[in-house]
Amino acid sequence: MEWFEESHHAYWRQRFKIDRVLFHSRTEHQDLIIFENRAFGRVMALDGVIQTTERDEFVYHETLVHVPVLAHGQARSLLIIGGGDGGSAREALKHPGLERIVQVEIDPSVIDLSREYLPRHSDGAFDDPRVELVFADGARWVEEASETFDVIAVDATDPIGPGAALYTQAFLDACARRLNRRGVFVAQAGNPLDLMHDQGQELGRIGDAFADVAYFHATVPTYMGGPMMFSWGGTDPAIREAAPDPAAVPAGLRHYSPAVHRAAFALPAWFLEPALAAP
Ligand code: SAM
C-alpha cells in the first residue's frame, strides 16, 4: 500500500503518502494503522479515518482543552471521553488547577500503541497521578457514573464504529447531568460540511441537552477540508462570552492564545447554514 486514502465520504477523499507502516492491525474495537508520512510525521488512522498526526495535533488538542478550561476559569475536574493518543491529557496537565482528570477510552490498544509510536502525544500524561484512566465505552460510563465535572471534552472518532454511541441524544443528556454548576461540554464535530450533511441535527440535539449551545473552530490541515468544528454545550452563556484570563494561559503553547480563543467562536455563516453552501 503506497497511499492511505480516507474513504468515509462517498464523494470526497484525501490521501496521505505512506512512507513506512509502523503498525497495522485490527484491535478489539477498530482497524488501527500508524504510518510515517514526510509532510505530517507519524499519522494514526482508525477505521480508515485519520485521527491525528505529529505535525499539527497541537492545534486540535490545544483548542479542545484550553478553550473550555480557560473559559470556565476555575475548572478543577475534567472528563475526557476517548482521546486515546494522549494529546488531550497532555494539554490538560498544563493547568495546575485541574486536580482530577478522568479519561474514559474504549480501546486500550489505542493508548498502548500511541505510547509506543506517538510518545510525544501523551508525553508521559498517562503516568501522571492526576490522570485516571478508565477503559470503558464513554456513553455507557457517563450514563452509569455519579461523579460530576467542571469540563467534559469529547475527543472521539466520528460517528462510525465505537464512536457512534457518542453522537446520540442519550449521551448528550447524560453528559449534561455530569456537569457541575457552570460546567462546560465540548466535542469534536467534524468539518463544517460534515456538520451540515452528516450531523446536521447536532446543533438541535445539543440544544435540547444544554442551556447554552455554540460552535467554535480551528484550522487543522490534517482533517478533511481544514476547518474543524467543535460543539459547545454550556450551563450559562456568560461563561462562553467571558474573556479568558491571559495569566492562566499555560506557557509554550503553539496555537492557543486569548485572541485565538475569541476568534474561534467567530464563524462564517455558511459553517452553520447548509443552504448557504449547497452544491
Ligand atoms: N482527534 C481525533 C479526531 O478528531 O478524529 C480523535 C482522536 S482519539 C484517538 C479518538 C478516540 O476515541 C480513539 O482512541 C477511540 O478508541 C475513542 N473512542 C471511540 N469511541 C469511543 C467510545 N464509545 N467511548 C470511549 N472512547 C471512544
PDB file of C-alpha atoms in Angstrom, residues 54 57 61 83-94 103 111 114-131 251-252 254:
ATOM      1  CA  GLU A  54       2.551  14.588  14.755  1.00  0.00           C
ATOM      2  CA  GLU A  57      -2.045  17.605  16.504  1.00  0.00           C
ATOM      3  CA  HIS A  61      -5.643  19.369  21.296  1.00  0.00           C
ATOM      4  CA  GLY A  83      -8.539  10.730  23.380  1.00  0.00           C
ATOM      5  CA  GLY A  84      -6.501   7.522  23.270  1.00  0.00           C
ATOM      6  CA  ASP A  85      -3.469   9.191  21.696  1.00  0.00           C
ATOM      7  CA  GLY A  86      -2.959  11.199  24.912  1.00  0.00           C
ATOM      8  CA  GLY A  87      -2.757  14.691  23.403  1.00  0.00           C
ATOM      9  CA  SER A  88      -5.748  15.978  25.358  1.00  0.00           C
ATOM     10  CA  ALA A  89      -4.475  14.626  28.682  1.00  0.00           C
ATOM     11  CA  ARG A  90      -1.090  16.219  27.958  1.00  0.00           C
ATOM     12  CA  GLU A  91      -2.687  19.629  27.394  1.00  0.00           C
ATOM     13  CA  ALA A  92      -4.961  19.248  30.423  1.00  0.00           C
ATOM     14  CA  LEU A  93      -1.982  18.662  32.705  1.00  0.00           C
ATOM     15  CA  LYS A  94      -0.696  22.126  31.809  1.00  0.00           C
ATOM     16  CA  GLN A 103     -10.159   9.758  30.805  1.00  0.00           C
ATOM     17  CA  ILE A 111      -3.379   4.012  24.274  1.00  0.00           C
ATOM     18  CA  SER A 114       0.131   5.649  20.888  1.00  0.00           C
ATOM     19  CA  ARG A 115       2.512   5.402  23.830  1.00  0.00           C
ATOM     20  CA  GLU A 116       4.802   3.265  21.712  1.00  0.00           C
ATOM     21  CA  TYR A 117       4.623   5.004  18.333  1.00  0.00           C
ATOM     22  CA  LEU A 118       3.374   8.526  19.155  1.00  0.00           C
ATOM     23  CA  PRO A 119       5.070   9.148  22.523  1.00  0.00           C
ATOM     24  CA  ARG A 120       5.132  12.930  22.110  1.00  0.00           C
ATOM     25  CA  HIS A 121       1.322  12.990  22.078  1.00  0.00           C
ATOM     26  CA  SER A 122       0.904  11.862  25.681  1.00  0.00           C
ATOM     27  CA  ASP A 123       4.385  12.984  26.768  1.00  0.00           C
ATOM     28  CA  GLY A 124       4.080  10.989  29.994  1.00  0.00           C
ATOM     29  CA  ALA A 125       0.494  12.078  30.755  1.00  0.00           C
ATOM     30  CA  PHE A 126      -0.728   8.526  31.320  1.00  0.00           C
ATOM     31  CA  ASP A 127       1.801   8.119  34.140  1.00  0.00           C
ATOM     32  CA  ASP A 128       0.702  11.292  35.911  1.00  0.00           C
ATOM     33  CA  PRO A 129      -1.205  10.686  39.173  1.00  0.00           C
ATOM     34  CA  ARG A 130      -3.735  13.404  38.264  1.00  0.00           C
ATOM     35  CA  VAL A 131      -4.880  11.303  35.281  1.00  0.00           C
ATOM     36  CA  ALA A 251       3.355  28.809  28.737  1.00  0.00           C
ATOM     37  CA  GLY A 252       4.729  27.490  25.471  1.00  0.00           C
ATOM     38  CA  ARG A 254       1.769  26.934  19.763  1.00  0.00           C
TER      39      ARG A 254
END
